[in-house]
Structure formats: C-alpha cells, structure tokens
C-alpha cells in the first residue's frame, strides 16, 4: 500500500518541493526534521531524531568526504535549527567499531557502550560544537543516506503490544522488520546493522517498546516512507477501534466544565502543596475528551499501573502515574483529598521500593518520589514539573501514552516497559551526568511570582527582574492590555519553552498578563483563580499598584478622592493579601508578600494628604500582616522615594507643576522625558547619595525582599530613596 500526498489521513503531509529545492543539503535535513516534528502523531516534543549522510569538502585536506549530520542531544525536531545537528566524519565514526569490538566486555549497558558517547566528539567534522546523542550509532551504522527515527503513537502502539513481532509482520509484511526492546546505544546500532545485512530489502524497523526507524537513499523518499509507515499502522489500528468499549467502557462521567473548574480551583493549591514537600512544582491541567475518556474508564486503574512505554515518555512521566479512584458522581471533595493523601503516601513507598529493588551499586541517589502525573476521574490529568515548560511536556507525554494504550488495547494487549529497564533509563549514569552539567537552579526557579501593577513603572521593572531569576511571572495590572504587554516582553526574552499540552490558560508559558482591580474583591478572586488554573498555585506576591491623585485647583482633596486613595493603597493591598492567604494556607508552602508603600508615609508635607496618610497606613498594614500571615508568609514593605523615570504616576502636567513648585527652570518645548530627568536630578540633590532613584533600584529590592536572601526578615519597611534623612524610620 502506498499513498499519494493527499491521501494521508492520520499524518500531515507537509513536504514542499519548491521550499526544499532552495536549500542546501544540511538545510534540507533541518527542513525535513521541522516538518516531521511539527506533527505530534509523528513524534512527541523533543523525541526522535533524523540524519543525512552528506558529501562535503574537508577543510583540512580539500578532498570530498562523507559527513554524518544527525540531530544532536537536546532540543526538539519541530524547532531545530542547523545548530542542533552534530556532524561527524563517517570514516572516523565507522572506525569506532574497532574500539568497541576490542573491549573485553561489550554489549548493551556495558561500560564501553556508555564511553562510546564521549568518543563521538573525536570524529567531529568542521569544529561543530553540537553534542552527539546516544542515538547517533543508530544513524551512523545504518548503511543508507537518510534515516528517520520517530516516536509515532501508532508505531509505539504496535511496539508496546504483547504480540508486537507478529503485528509488525501482519501490518508491514516484509518491508519492516522488528527488533526487541534494547536501550539505545552502540550495540543497538550494531543489532540494526545486522538486521539489514540479513535482509537488505528492509526499509525500516519497529523498535520494541520504543518506536520506529526507517531509511532511504533520497531525503524526500525517506520522509514519505516515514509518513507511509505511520499511516499504514494508524489505518490498521483504526479498523479495530472499540468505540464505546474503549478502555472497557466508561465507569464515571465528567461533571460540566464549570463544575470541573471549581473542583480544580479548590484542589490545585492543596495538591501542589502535597507534591511539593521536597521540591516545588508547577502544574499543568490537561482535560481533552480523550484524557477524560481514559480517566473515567473501567480499565484506567489497571492501565495506569502498567506505566508508559516509550523511554522518552517515562523519563518525564516517571514509571507510572498516580490514579485516584474517586467517584465524581457520588463522593465529596473531602473524600478526594483523603484519597489523594493516601494515594500519594502509597505512591512514594512504592517508588522507594522500586528504587531499592532495581538500583545498582553505582546508581545515582533516589530522586523525588512524588508522581509527576496525577489522574482523577471526572477531572482529568494534572502534570507537575520544575517549570511550566516541563509540566506541559509531561502532560503531553502522558496524553500520548493514553493514545498508545488506546491503540494497543484495540489490536492486542498493552504492556509497559519492564521495571528494571525503566529504572536503567531513569537512573542512567549518562542521564545523571547530563543533569549534573546543568547550571544550578535560579533563585525563583519553581516559583510563581505575582506582580500586581506590572503594566508599568516599578511593577514592570520588578516583573523583568524576577523573570531573570527563573520565576514564572503573573503580570497583573488594572490595564489588562499593559499587563499582557509586559508578559509578552518576558516571553520574548525568556522563551515559551517546549511541550504542547494544557487546557485553556493552563497551556500558558512562563509569563501571563491579567487584568485586576484590587479595590474589588471579586476581581482579585477572579485573578487568583486564573493563576491557580494556569500554574497550580502561587509563591510570592508583590504589589506595586497604587494611586496618587493631585489636589484640585484650590489645593483640596475631595472626599471621593480620599476614598479611592484608601480603597487602592490600603484596602486593595489588604484584599490581595487576604485572597493570597487562602492559597498559601492550602499549599502549606512558605511564601512572601511585598507591599509598596512610600517614604511619604514618614514625611509630613503639604499637598498630598490622602496619599501620604494612606501610605502610612500601608506601612502599618505590612506589620499587621506580618503577624497575621506568620509563620508561612513573610511580609515586608518597599518604600520608594519618588521615581520619576518612566512612571505612569508622573504625567507631564504633574512634572510641570512640580518643577514650578521647586523653582526649577524649564522650557515648554522640552520633551516630557527631558522634564522628568530635570525633576529627578532636582530630587537627587536632596538625598544623601546625590543620585536619582531608578526603577531598577526599586525592582532589585522588591526582588530581594521576596527572595530567600531575606528569609529571616518580616514586618520591615525598606526605604529605597537615595537616602532621605527626614524619612528615616524610628
Ligand atoms: Zn527514540
């Protein structure tokens, strides 16, 4: 069976001759990789690799040589650039076989096999710094010009079935062979090479419990073969679709979307606390039709216990998820919490015994024994990871594993990877070495920082500052548009990460922008609900939002202005703290709150009665809240002196009236920013340090007070004012 480009129903045919014809050979490989990686049914995020053997001129000899270009370690096919591909002299690479064969003890999982990975560097062509992956020999030892190794759901479904070898034969006939599960490495490359020697007509192999590999001497033909094999498998599986009987039929049904959301809002902070006792995690909620069908099914408990199959999958999903047998129709929320607590305790014990039973004398220490995937009937799948990107990938992988189980159970019986094999991947020394090479986690890694007032001024600068420390940043502002703009700036700088999963806002990146009116409790509640749904909880809250209303022409402050000033500067700050408190208490994790007050709180002067007294109240609110929220949450105040630079609180007319007030000369024709600078310079002359106070100065202290660097400080007000003697607190 062959397919024309428009006959593929289960994969997207994306090859464009015109686009490909304009590219050099390496770029054609990049192009092929990108279009393969763009389709989740072809391969998962970060999964699979591709290669081309390309004739190039050797810069040393000027002679033409054969170079193996192969997707390197890390990165993702969909987003790969040329820089993601390693390049190896083919002749040098092939000579490694002698070194391998010389070893006394060789074969899968031997020391020589692991040490081969370091040898690849000696074969580098063209000073290419891209690191070769453990899959390199699969590509190098297959004697064809182009090789695709993918993790397609339909192929893994065959590879994870009890009678995988027979199914391979039945579906593909003689064109595709089968190799049993074996951890990728040099030995697996040799196994594949031998298979081809025995049967030179083979076009590909189903790799037991793993995926698909296939080859051709033309790159477009290789691409089309990949799609054809996946299509064939999917077409075959479709014929066995079990409809209502899938996963043994439905045992529970899901409540409507808004009820589900309410459950999640209540549940996520508690659950985050439960799984974050060792390391804080960020959550992703995934509840597609397919996921719900699985979690609600009769067979879900049995299948969940079998774990995932593809090694790529379970490195993130762990050996198995936690399934909680809760009846969404008949049981209460409290019962769900009880069952989760019990389930988690049992999971950890189970994980420890898995570690103890499978570990080797030189295995790395046991990692966090909490599950990264939690399945709840009626609700869906909740994934946890150290970053949003990681929890999105985890959710994606388990949802793909569900599709694998669906297909495999339709045509045969699904089986997971044997426990010892799973362990030997999870605790592979090469994997550990990769982890230990990673830079240490940043101060706010694993944290969700909410900055209220992030649309401009100090709040915006603070959002940028904490993002630099690895924070997930919720940019909130009374102007939703400016909040979103700040969030977008952060994503543009720090990237959105990888992984395609997450329902609604839960599919977000490391920053989101939301609107909020802190003077309104419902608005603050709605804000925190969105945050919980997006990330699973909160860690640090920084309020920079505030209001300053100038007195009227007669120097008077009308009563409603007084009310508004207090509603935002005092009561609003309290409402934020009060709503955040509920989440902190549900999580039972330490947190911090920073309120922005003002040096005006300590300095009495004319013309800003409402603002100054409101900030004095805010100073005391800091102290009261420090007591109220102890011991879980530290509360501190940041008291800036006037920051004129880029401040929305300093529109031109306020700057002008201040300049007049202080007898600073200026021209009407000068720009607002020039006038702001004049005013800032004037203010600076009144300080002990004689230098203008900047947004960056404020952001630095907002960050420090929130961070663990100030872990023993609470109830304090720190002035950032350049040194104003009259504002010294006493
Ligand atoms: Zn693979």
CSV table of C-alpha atoms in Angstrom, one decimal, residues 250-256 259-260 263 292 295-297 323-333 335-336 339 376-379:
chain,number,residue,atom,x,y,z
A,250,UNK,CA,-17.0,4.3,31.0
A,251,UNK,CA,-17.3,3.9,34.7
A,252,UNK,CA,-17.7,7.6,35.6
A,253,UNK,CA,-18.7,10.7,33.7
A,254,UNK,CA,-17.3,14.1,33.9
A,255,UNK,CA,-19.2,17.0,35.5
A,256,UNK,CA,-19.7,20.0,33.3
A,259,UNK,CA,-18.0,22.4,38.0
A,260,UNK,CA,-14.8,20.8,36.9
A,263,UNK,CA,-13.1,21.5,41.7
A,292,UNK,CA,-11.4,12.3,30.2
A,295,UNK,CA,-9.6,8.7,33.5
A,296,UNK,CA,-13.4,7.8,33.6
A,297,UNK,CA,-12.9,4.3,32.2
A,323,UNK,CA,-4.5,7.2,39.5
A,324,UNK,CA,-7.0,8.2,42.3
A,325,UNK,CA,-10.2,6.1,42.3
A,326,UNK,CA,-12.6,8.9,43.2
A,327,UNK,CA,-16.2,8.8,42.1
A,328,UNK,CA,-17.1,12.3,40.8
A,329,UNK,CA,-20.8,11.4,41.0
A,330,UNK,CA,-21.1,10.1,44.5
A,331,UNK,CA,-18.1,11.2,46.5
A,332,UNK,CA,-17.3,14.6,48.2
A,333,UNK,CA,-14.4,16.9,47.7
A,335,UNK,CA,-13.0,12.3,50.1
A,336,UNK,CA,-11.0,13.3,47.1
A,339,UNK,CA,-7.8,9.6,48.7
A,376,UNK,CA,-8.6,11.9,38.6
A,377,UNK,CA,-11.9,10.6,37.2
A,378,UNK,CA,-14.2,13.4,36.2
A,379,UNK,CA,-11.5,15.9,36.3
